[in-house]
Coordinates of C-alpha atoms in Angstrom, one line a residue:
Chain E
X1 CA 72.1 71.6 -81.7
X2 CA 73.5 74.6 -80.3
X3 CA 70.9 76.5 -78.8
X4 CA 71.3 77.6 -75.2
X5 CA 68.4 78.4 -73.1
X6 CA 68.0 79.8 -70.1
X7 CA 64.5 79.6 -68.5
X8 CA 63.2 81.2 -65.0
X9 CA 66.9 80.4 -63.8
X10 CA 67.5 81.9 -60.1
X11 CA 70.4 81.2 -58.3
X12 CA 71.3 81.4 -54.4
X13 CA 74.7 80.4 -53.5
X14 CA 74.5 79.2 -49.5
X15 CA 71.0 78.2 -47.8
X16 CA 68.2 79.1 -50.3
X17 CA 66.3 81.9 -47.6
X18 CA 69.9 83.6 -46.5
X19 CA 72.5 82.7 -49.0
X20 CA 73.8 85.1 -51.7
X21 CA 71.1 85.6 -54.0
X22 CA 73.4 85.9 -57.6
X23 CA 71.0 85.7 -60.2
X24 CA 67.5 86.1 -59.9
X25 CA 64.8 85.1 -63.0
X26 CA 66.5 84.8 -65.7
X27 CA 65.2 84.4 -69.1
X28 CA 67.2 84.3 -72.5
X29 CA 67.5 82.4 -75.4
X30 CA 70.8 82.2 -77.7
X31 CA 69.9 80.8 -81.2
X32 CA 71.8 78.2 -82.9
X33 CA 75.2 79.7 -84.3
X34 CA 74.6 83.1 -82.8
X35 CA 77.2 84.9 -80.7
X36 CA 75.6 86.7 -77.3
X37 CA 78.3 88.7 -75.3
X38 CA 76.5 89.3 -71.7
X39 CA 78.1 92.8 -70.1
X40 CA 77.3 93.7 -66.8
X41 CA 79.0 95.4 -63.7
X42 CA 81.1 92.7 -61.9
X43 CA 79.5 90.4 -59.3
X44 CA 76.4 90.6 -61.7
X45 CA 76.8 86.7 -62.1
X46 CA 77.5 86.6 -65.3
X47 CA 80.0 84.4 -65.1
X48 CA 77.6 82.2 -63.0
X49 CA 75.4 82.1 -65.9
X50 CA 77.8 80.8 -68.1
X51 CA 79.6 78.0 -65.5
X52 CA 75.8 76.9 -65.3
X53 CA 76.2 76.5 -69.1
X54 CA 79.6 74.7 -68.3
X55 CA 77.5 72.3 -65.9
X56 CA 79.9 74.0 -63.4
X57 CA 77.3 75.0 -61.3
X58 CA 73.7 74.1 -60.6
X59 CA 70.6 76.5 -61.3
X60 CA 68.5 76.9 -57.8
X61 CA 65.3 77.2 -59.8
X62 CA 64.8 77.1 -63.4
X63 CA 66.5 74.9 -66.3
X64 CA 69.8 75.6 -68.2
X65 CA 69.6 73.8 -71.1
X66 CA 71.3 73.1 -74.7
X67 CA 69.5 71.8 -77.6
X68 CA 66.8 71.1 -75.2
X69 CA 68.5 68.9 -72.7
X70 CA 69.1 70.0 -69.5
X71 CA 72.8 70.8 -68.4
X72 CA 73.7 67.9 -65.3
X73 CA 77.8 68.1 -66.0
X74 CA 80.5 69.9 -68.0
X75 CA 81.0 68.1 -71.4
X76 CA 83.1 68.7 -74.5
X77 CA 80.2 69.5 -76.5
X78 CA 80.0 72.9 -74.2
X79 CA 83.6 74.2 -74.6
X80 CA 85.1 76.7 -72.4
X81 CA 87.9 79.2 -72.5
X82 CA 88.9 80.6 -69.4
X83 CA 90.2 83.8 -68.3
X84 CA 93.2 82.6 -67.0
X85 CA 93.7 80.1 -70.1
X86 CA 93.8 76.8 -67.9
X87 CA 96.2 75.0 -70.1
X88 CA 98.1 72.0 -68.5
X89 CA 101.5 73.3 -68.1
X90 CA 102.9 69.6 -68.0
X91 CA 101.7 69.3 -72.0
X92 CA 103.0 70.7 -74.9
X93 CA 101.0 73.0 -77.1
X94 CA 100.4 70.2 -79.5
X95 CA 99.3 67.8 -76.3
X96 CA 96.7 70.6 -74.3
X97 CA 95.1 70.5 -77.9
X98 CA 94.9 66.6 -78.5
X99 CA 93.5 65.8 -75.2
X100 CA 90.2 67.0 -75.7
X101 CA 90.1 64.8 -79.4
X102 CA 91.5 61.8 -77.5
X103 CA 88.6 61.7 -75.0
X104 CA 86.2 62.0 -77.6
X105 CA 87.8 58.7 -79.3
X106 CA 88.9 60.4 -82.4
X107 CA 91.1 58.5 -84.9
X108 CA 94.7 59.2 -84.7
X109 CA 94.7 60.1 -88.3
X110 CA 91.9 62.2 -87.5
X111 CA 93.3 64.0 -84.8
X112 CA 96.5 65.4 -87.1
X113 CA 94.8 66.8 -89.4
X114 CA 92.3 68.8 -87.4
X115 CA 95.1 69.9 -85.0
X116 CA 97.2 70.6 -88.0
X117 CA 94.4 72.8 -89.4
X118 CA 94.1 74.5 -86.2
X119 CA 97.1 75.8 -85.3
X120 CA 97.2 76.6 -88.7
X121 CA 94.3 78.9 -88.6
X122 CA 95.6 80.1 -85.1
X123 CA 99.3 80.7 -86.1
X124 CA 100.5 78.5 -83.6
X125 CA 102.4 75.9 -86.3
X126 CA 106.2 76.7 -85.0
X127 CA 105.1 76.6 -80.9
X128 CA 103.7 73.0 -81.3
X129 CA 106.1 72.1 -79.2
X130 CA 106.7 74.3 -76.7
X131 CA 104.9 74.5 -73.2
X132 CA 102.3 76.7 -72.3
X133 CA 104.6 78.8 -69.6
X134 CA 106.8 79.8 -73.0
X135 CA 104.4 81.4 -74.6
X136 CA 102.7 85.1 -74.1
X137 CA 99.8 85.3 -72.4
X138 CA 98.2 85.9 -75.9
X139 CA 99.7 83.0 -76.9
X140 CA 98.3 80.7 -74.3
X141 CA 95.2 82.0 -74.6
X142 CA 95.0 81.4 -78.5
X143 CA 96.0 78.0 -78.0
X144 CA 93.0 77.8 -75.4
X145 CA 90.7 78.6 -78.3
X146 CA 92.5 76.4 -80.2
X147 CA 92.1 73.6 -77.5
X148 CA 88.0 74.9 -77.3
X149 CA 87.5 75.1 -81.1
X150 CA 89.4 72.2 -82.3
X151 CA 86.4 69.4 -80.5
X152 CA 83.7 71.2 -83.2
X153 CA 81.6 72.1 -80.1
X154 CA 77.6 72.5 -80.3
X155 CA 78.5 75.5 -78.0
X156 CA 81.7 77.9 -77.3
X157 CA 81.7 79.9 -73.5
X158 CA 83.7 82.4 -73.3
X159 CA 84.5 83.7 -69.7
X160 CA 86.6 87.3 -70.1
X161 CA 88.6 85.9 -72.3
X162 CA 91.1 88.4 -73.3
X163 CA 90.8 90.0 -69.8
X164 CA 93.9 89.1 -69.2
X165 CA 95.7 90.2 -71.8
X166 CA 97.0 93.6 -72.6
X167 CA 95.3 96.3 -74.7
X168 CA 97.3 95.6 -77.9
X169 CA 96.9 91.5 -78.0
X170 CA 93.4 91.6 -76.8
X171 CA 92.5 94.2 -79.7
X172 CA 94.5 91.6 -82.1
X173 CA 92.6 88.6 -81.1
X174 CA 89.5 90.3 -81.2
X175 CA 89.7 90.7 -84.7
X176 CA 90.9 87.0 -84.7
X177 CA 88.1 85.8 -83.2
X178 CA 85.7 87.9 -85.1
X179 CA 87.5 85.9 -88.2
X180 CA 87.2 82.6 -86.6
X181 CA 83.5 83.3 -86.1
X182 CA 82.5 84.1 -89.3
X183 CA 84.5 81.5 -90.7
X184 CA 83.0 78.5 -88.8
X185 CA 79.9 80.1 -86.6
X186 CA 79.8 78.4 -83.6
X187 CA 77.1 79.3 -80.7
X188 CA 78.6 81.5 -78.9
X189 CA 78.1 83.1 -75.0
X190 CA 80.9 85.6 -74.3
X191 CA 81.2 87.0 -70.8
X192 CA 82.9 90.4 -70.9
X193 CA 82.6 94.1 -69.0
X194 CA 84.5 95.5 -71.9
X195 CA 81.5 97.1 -73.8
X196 CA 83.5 97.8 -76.9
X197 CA 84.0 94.1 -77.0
X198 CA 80.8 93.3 -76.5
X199 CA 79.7 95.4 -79.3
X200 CA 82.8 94.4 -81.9
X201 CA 81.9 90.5 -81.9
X202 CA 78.1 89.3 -80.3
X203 CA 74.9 89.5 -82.3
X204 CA 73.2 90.1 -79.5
X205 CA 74.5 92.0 -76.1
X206 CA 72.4 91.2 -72.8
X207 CA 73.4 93.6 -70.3
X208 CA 73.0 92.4 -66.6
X209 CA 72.1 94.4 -63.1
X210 CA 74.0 94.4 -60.2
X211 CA 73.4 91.4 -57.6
X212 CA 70.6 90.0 -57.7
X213 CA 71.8 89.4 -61.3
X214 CA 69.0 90.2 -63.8
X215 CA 68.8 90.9 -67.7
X216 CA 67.8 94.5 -68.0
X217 CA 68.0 94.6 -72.1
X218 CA 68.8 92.7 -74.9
X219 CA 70.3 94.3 -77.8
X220 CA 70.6 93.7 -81.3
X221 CA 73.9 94.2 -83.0
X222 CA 73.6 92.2 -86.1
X223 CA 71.2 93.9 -87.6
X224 CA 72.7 97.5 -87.3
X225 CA 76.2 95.6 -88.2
X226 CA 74.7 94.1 -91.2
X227 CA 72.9 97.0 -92.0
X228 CA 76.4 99.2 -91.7
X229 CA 78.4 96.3 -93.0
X230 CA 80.8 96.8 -90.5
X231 CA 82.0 93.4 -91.2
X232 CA 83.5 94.9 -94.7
X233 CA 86.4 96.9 -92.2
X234 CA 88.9 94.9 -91.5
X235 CA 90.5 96.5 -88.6
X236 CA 88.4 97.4 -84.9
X237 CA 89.6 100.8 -84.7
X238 CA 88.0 101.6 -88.1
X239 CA 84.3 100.1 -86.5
X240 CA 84.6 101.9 -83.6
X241 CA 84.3 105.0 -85.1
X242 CA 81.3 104.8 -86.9
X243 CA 78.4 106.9 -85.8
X244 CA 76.5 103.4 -85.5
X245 CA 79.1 101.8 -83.0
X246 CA 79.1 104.3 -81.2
X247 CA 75.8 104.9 -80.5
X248 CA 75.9 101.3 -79.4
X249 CA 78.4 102.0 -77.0
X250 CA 77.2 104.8 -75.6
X251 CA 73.7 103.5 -75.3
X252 CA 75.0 100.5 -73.3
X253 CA 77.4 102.7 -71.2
X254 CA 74.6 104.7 -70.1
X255 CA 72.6 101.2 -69.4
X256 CA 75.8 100.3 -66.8
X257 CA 75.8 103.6 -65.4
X258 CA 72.4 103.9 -64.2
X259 CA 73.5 100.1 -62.2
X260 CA 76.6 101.7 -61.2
X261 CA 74.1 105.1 -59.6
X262 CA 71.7 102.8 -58.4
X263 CA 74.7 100.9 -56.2
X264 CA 75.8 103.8 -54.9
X265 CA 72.2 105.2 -53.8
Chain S
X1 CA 122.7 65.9 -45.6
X2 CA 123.0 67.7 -49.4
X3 CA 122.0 71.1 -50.5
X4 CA 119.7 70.2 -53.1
X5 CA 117.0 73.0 -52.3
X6 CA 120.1 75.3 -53.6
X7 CA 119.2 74.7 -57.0
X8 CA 116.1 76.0 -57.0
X9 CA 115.8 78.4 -54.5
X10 CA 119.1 81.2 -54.5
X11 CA 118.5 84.3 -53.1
X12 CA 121.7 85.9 -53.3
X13 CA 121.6 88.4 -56.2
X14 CA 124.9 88.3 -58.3
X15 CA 126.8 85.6 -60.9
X16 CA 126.0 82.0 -60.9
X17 CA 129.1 80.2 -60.2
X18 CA 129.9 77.9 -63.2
X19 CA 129.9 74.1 -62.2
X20 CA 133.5 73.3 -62.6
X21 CA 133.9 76.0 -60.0
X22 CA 131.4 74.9 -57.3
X23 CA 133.0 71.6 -57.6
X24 CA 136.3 73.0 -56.6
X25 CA 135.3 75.2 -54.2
X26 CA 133.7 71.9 -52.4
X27 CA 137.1 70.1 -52.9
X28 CA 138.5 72.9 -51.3
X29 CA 136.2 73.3 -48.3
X30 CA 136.9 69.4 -48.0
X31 CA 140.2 69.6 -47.9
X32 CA 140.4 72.0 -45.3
X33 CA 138.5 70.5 -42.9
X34 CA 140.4 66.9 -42.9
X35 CA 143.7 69.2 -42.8
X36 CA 141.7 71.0 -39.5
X37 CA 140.8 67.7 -38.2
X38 CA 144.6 66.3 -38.4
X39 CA 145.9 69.1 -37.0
X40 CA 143.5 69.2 -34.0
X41 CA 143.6 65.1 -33.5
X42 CA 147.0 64.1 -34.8
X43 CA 149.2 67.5 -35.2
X44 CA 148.2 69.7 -32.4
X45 CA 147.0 66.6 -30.0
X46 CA 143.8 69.1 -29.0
X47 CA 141.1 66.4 -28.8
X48 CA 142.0 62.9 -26.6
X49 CA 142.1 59.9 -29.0
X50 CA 139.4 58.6 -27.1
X51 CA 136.8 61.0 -27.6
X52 CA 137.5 61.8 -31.2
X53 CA 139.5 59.6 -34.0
X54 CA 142.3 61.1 -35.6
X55 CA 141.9 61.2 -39.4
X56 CA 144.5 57.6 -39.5
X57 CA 142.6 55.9 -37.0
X58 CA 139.3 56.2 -39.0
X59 CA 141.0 54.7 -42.1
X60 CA 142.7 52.3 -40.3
X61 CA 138.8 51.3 -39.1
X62 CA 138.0 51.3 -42.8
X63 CA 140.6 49.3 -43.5
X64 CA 139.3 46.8 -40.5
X65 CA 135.9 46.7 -41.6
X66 CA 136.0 46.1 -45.6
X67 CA 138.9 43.5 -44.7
X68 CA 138.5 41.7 -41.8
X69 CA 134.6 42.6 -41.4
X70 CA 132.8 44.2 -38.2
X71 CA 129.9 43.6 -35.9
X72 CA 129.4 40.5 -38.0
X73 CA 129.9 41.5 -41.3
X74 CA 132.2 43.3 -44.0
X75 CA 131.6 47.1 -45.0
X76 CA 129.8 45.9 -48.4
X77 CA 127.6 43.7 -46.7
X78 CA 126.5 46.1 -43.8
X79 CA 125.8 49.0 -46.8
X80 CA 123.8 46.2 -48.9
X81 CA 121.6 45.3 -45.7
X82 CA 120.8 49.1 -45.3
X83 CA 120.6 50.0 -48.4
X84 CA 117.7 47.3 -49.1
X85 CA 116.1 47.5 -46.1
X86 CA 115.7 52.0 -46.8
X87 CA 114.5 51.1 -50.7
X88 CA 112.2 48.5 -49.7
X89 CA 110.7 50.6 -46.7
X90 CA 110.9 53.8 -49.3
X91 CA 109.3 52.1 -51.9
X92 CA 106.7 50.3 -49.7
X93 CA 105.7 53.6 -48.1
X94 CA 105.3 55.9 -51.3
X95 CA 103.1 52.9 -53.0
X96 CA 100.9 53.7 -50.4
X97 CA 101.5 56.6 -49.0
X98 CA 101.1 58.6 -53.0
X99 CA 98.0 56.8 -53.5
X100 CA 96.1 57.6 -50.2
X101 CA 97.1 61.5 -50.7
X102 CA 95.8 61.3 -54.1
X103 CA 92.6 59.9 -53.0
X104 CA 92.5 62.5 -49.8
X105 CA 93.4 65.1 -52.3
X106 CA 90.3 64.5 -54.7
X107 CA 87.8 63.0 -52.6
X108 CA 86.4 65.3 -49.6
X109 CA 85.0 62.2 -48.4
X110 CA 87.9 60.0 -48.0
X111 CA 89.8 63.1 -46.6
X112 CA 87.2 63.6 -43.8
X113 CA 87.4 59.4 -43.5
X114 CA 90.9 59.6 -43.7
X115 CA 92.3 62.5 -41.7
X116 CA 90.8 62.0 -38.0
X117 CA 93.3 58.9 -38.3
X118 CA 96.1 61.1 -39.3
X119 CA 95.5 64.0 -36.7
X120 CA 96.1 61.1 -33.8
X121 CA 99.3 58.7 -35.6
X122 CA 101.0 61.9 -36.7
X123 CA 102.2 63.7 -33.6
X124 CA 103.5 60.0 -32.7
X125 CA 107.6 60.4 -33.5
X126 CA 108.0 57.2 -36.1
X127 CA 110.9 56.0 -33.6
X128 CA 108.3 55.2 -30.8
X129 CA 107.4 52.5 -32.5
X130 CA 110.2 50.8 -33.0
X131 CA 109.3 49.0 -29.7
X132 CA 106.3 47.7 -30.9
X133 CA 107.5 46.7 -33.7
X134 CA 110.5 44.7 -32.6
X135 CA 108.1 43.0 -30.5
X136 CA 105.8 42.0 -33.0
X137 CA 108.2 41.2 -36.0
X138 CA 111.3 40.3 -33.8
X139 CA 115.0 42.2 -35.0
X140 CA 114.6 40.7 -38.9
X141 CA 113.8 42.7 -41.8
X142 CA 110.6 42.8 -41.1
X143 CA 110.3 45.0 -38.1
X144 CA 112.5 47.5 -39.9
X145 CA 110.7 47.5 -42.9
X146 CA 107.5 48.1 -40.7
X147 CA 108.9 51.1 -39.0
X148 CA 110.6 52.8 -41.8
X149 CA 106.9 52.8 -43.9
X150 CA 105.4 54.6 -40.7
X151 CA 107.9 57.5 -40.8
X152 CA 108.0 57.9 -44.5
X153 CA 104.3 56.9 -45.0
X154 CA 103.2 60.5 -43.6
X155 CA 105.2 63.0 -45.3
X156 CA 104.3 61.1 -48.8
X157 CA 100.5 60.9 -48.0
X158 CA 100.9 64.7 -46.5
X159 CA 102.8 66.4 -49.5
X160 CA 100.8 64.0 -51.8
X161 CA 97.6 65.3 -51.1
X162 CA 98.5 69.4 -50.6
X163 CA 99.8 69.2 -54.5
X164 CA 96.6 67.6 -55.2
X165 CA 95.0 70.4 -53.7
X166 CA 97.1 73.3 -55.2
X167 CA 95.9 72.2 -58.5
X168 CA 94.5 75.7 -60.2
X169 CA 90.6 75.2 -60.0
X170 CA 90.6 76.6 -63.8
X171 CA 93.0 74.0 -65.0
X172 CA 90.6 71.2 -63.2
X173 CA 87.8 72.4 -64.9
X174 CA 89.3 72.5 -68.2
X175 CA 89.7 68.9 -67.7
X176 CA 86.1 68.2 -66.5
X177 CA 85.4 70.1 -69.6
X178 CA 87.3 67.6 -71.7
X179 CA 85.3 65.2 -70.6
X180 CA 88.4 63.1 -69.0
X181 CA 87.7 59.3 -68.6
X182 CA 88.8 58.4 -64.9
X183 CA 92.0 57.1 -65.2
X184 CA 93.3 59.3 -67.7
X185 CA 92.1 61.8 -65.6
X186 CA 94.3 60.4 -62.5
X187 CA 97.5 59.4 -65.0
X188 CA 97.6 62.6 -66.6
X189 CA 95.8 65.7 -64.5
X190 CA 95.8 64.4 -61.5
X191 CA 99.5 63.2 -60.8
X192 CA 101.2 65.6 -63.1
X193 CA 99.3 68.7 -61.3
X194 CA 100.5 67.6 -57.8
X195 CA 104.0 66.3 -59.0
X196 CA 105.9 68.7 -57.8
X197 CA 104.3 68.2 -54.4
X198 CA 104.6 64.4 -54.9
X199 CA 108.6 65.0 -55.3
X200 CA 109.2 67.0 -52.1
X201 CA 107.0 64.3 -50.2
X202 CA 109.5 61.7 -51.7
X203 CA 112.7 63.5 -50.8
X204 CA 111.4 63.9 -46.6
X205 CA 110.1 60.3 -47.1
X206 CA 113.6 59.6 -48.2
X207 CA 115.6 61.4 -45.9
X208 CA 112.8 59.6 -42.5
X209 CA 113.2 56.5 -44.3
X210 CA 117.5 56.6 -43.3
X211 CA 116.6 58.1 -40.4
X212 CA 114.4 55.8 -39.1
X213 CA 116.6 53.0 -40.1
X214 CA 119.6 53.4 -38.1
X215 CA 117.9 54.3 -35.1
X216 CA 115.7 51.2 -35.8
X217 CA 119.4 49.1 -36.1
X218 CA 121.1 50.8 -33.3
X219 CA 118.2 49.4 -31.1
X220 CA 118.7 45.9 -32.4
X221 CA 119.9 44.3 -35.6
X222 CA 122.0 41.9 -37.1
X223 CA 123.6 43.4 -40.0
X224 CA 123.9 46.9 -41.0
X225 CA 125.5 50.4 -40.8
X226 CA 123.1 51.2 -37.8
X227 CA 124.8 47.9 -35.9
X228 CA 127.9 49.1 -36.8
X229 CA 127.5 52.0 -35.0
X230 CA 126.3 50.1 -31.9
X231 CA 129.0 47.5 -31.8
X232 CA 131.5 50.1 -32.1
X233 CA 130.3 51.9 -29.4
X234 CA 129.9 49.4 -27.1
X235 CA 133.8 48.5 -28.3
X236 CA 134.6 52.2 -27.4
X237 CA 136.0 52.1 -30.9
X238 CA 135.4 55.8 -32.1
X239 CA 137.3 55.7 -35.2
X240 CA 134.9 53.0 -36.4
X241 CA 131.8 55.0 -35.4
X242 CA 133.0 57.4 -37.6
X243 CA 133.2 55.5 -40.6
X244 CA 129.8 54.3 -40.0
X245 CA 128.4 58.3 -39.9
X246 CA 130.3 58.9 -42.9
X247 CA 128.8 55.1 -44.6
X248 CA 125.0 56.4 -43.9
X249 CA 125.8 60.0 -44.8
X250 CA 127.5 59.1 -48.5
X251 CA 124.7 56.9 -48.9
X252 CA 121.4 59.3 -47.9
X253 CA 123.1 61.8 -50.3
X254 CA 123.5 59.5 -53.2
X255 CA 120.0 58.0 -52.7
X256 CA 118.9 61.8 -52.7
X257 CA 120.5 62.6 -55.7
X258 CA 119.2 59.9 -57.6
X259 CA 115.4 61.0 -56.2
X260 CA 116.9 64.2 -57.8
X261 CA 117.7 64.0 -60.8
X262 CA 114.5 61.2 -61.4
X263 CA 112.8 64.7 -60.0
X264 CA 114.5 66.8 -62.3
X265 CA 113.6 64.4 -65.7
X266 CA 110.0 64.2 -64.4
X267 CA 109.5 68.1 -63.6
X268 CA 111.2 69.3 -66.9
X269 CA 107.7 71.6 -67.7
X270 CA 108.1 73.3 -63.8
X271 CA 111.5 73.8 -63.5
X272 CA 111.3 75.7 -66.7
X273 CA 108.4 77.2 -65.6
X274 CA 110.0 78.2 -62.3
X275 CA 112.9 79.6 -63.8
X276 CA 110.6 81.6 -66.1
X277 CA 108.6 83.6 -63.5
X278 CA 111.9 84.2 -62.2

């Protein structure tokens, strides 16, 4: 099962007394199928949080765990998708996509149709073929979701995805994602500093302090998007504008700003 | 020996000559110099006989040697004996040499095992030990075999284990990710990340692996283009030393343009992606 918990997690990159203390107590729970965006000023450890999900990196203190077992190493029931995409330029599209399957033993017959189905759903049918460096950045990225959603993971971890992308793709496969969510919920954690982001696609938004890393606030989305059926708009610009996003937004801008104040103090 | 880092790296801004034309253009060049050289040996009578062979004399010597034979052998032998000796060597060297930098390349424990050994063999030039190992293995194959894995073992293991090492950490994770089993890991992150790395080790293995070997024959051999030079030098026959030079030369640029275009096949993903970041 899918649910990913963080309890009394510090962490302290170098000796434990002198080292860089990056995260200090943390304490969240993501719910099975849920999607949690985490904002936060950078070098917050945010992204720390979710490599310790990845079994990237180790807590100092405290327990990472999903479905109730403690994280020891990466595994392709916690899927990732990486800033810069990560795709193995020596495969083809079709290739970066089967790995994954392979490793997990699936049938031959198996793997075709999901990877069919995939780049169906992620319009990637006609670059099957191609390599990753012939493809957009938006491109590449897609088929790193692809490559993420395509082993059915317990849990997805998102790490800026679309940070690398430019305004127009990134607002396109926001809605994409959003789509892909609600279509087959996965557990999500989605690292962004893009608040609008934040608030377009997670349930839940924890915002983070400045190093030492802490949650500050949880917040909850899905009840205010359910309430405003947001989800009945098909396009972002048309959610952004309503008085209830934005109050959102602002509310969690404000939230950053006092970090950004207190930095500068 | 060629100019085979030309085709990836060109600076000059402006048209790409078309191939039929480069190939001209070197026919040209070619020509000019042999009509420079007979002029200067034959026509003009510039350079003593002696010190330099006129453009007859040389094929007058490769006449001799393909015929008659030379220093104990015909041309086709001597070229075969090389030529072996140089793939053997090459081959014997990068079986180890890829494999070690792999394993420096992933495991910082082998690497701090490993490279303390390195740090004191390396700044040894690969021709010191010819002596040694003439004295060991005597003037057969063996000794020559030996000497040309020491000088093309270290550029292999070298270039071997930087590509390993300038994997993209995101693209490693991806594949820990995955959940990679161990060898598929090796056959297909592993090796294909550092490929391109792997390749330029194999060319300077390559081009040690002919140099080592002729010096290694000129000290003492039986057969081979590296004899040929010695016997002919000791016959004060220049126009035969000449078409030895020119034997080892056409040869280290074939055997480099084979590596080439085996590099080119292999690396079809990063040329492309080379040429696409411009």
């Amino acid at each position: 099962m899918g649910v990913i918990e963080f309890k009394n997690v510090n962490k302290v990159f170098g000796p434990r007394a002198t080292g860089f203390r990056a995260l200090d107590d943390i304490n969240l729970e993501i719910r099975d199928k849920e999607f949690v965006a985490i904002v936060g000023p950078s070098g917050c450890g945010k992204t720390t949080c979710l490599r310790m999900v990845a079994g990237f990196e180790d807590a100092t203190d405290g327990v990472v765990s999903v479905g109730g077992t403690p994280i020891k190493r990466p595994g392709p029931d916690r899927a990732v998708v990486f800033q810069q995409f990560a795709l193995f330029p020596w495969k083809s599209v079709y290739d970066n996509i089967d790995l994954g399957l392979r490793n997990l033993n699936v049938s031959r017959a198996d793997r075709e149709a999901r990877i069919d189905a995939i780049l169906d759903l992620m319009n990637l049918k006609q670059y099957a073929k191609h390599f990753p460096h012939q493809l957009s950045g938006g491109m590449q990225q897609r088929v790193a979701i692809a490559r993420a959603y395509v082993l059915d993971p317990d849990v997805l971890l998102m790490d800026e995805p679309f940070g690398a992308l430019d305004a127009q793709t990134r607002v396109v496969m926001q809605e994409e994602l959003v789509r892909l969510a609600r279509k087959n919920p996965r557990t999500v954690l989605f690292i962004t500093h893009a608040v609008e982001e934040a608030v377009y696609l997670a349930d839940r938004v924890a915002i983070m302090t400045r190093a030492p890393g802490r949650i500050k606030e949880v917040l909850d989305v899905a009840t205010i998007r359910n309430a405003e059926n947001w989800d009945s708009y098909d396009k972002i610009e048309d959610v952004m504008d309503l008085e209830s996003f934005v109050h959102l937004r602002t509310h969690i801008w404000r939230s950053l700003r006092e970090e950004k104040a207190a930095q500068h103090a | 020996m060629s100019n085979h880092e030309s085709v990836y790296i060109n600076c000059e801004i402006g048209e790409e000559f078309t191939v039929p034309r480069r190939i001209s253009i070197g026919f040209a060049t070619i020509l000019i110099v042999c009509a420079l050289w007979y002029a200067a040996t034959t026509g003009l009578g510039l350079i003593a006989p002696g010190r330099f062979p006129s453009p007859t004399e040389t094929w007058s010597a490769l006449i001799h040697i393909s015929g008659r034979g030379y220093g104990g052998g015909d041309l086709a032998m001597h070229v075969y004996n090389s030529l072996r000796l140089v793939v053997m060597g090459f081959i014997f060297a990068i079986a180890t040499g890829v494999p070690l930098g792999l394993l420096m390349g992933w495991s910082r424990r082998a690497e701090a095992l490993i490279n303390p050994i390195f740090l004191i063999i390396r700044p040894i030039p690969p021709l010191a030990w010819i002596p040694l190992a003439i004295l060991w293995l005597g003037l057969g194959d063996a000794a020559k075999i030996m000497v040309i894995w020491f000088s093309a073992f270290v550029p292999s293991v070298i270039n071997t284990y930087a590509g390993v090492r300038n994997i993209d950490r995101p693209v490693l994770e991806a594949a820990y990710m995955l959940g990679m089993p161990k060898i598929r890991f090796i056959t297909e992150v592993l090796i294909p990340g550092a490929s391109p790395m792997i390749f330029t080790g194999l060319r300077l293995s390559l081009q040690a692996s002919w140099t080592t070997l002729v010096a290694a024959e000129l000290v003492g051999a039986f057969y081979g283009l590296g004899r040929v030079l010695n016997v002919a030098q000791q016959d004060l026959y220049p126009g035969m030393i000449l078409v030895g030079m020119i034997a080892v030369a056409i040869l280290g640029w074939a055997t480099t343009r084979l590596l080439g275009m085996a590099e080119m096949r292999a690396l079809r993903w990063n040329t492309a992606a080379l040429a696409a970041k411009g």
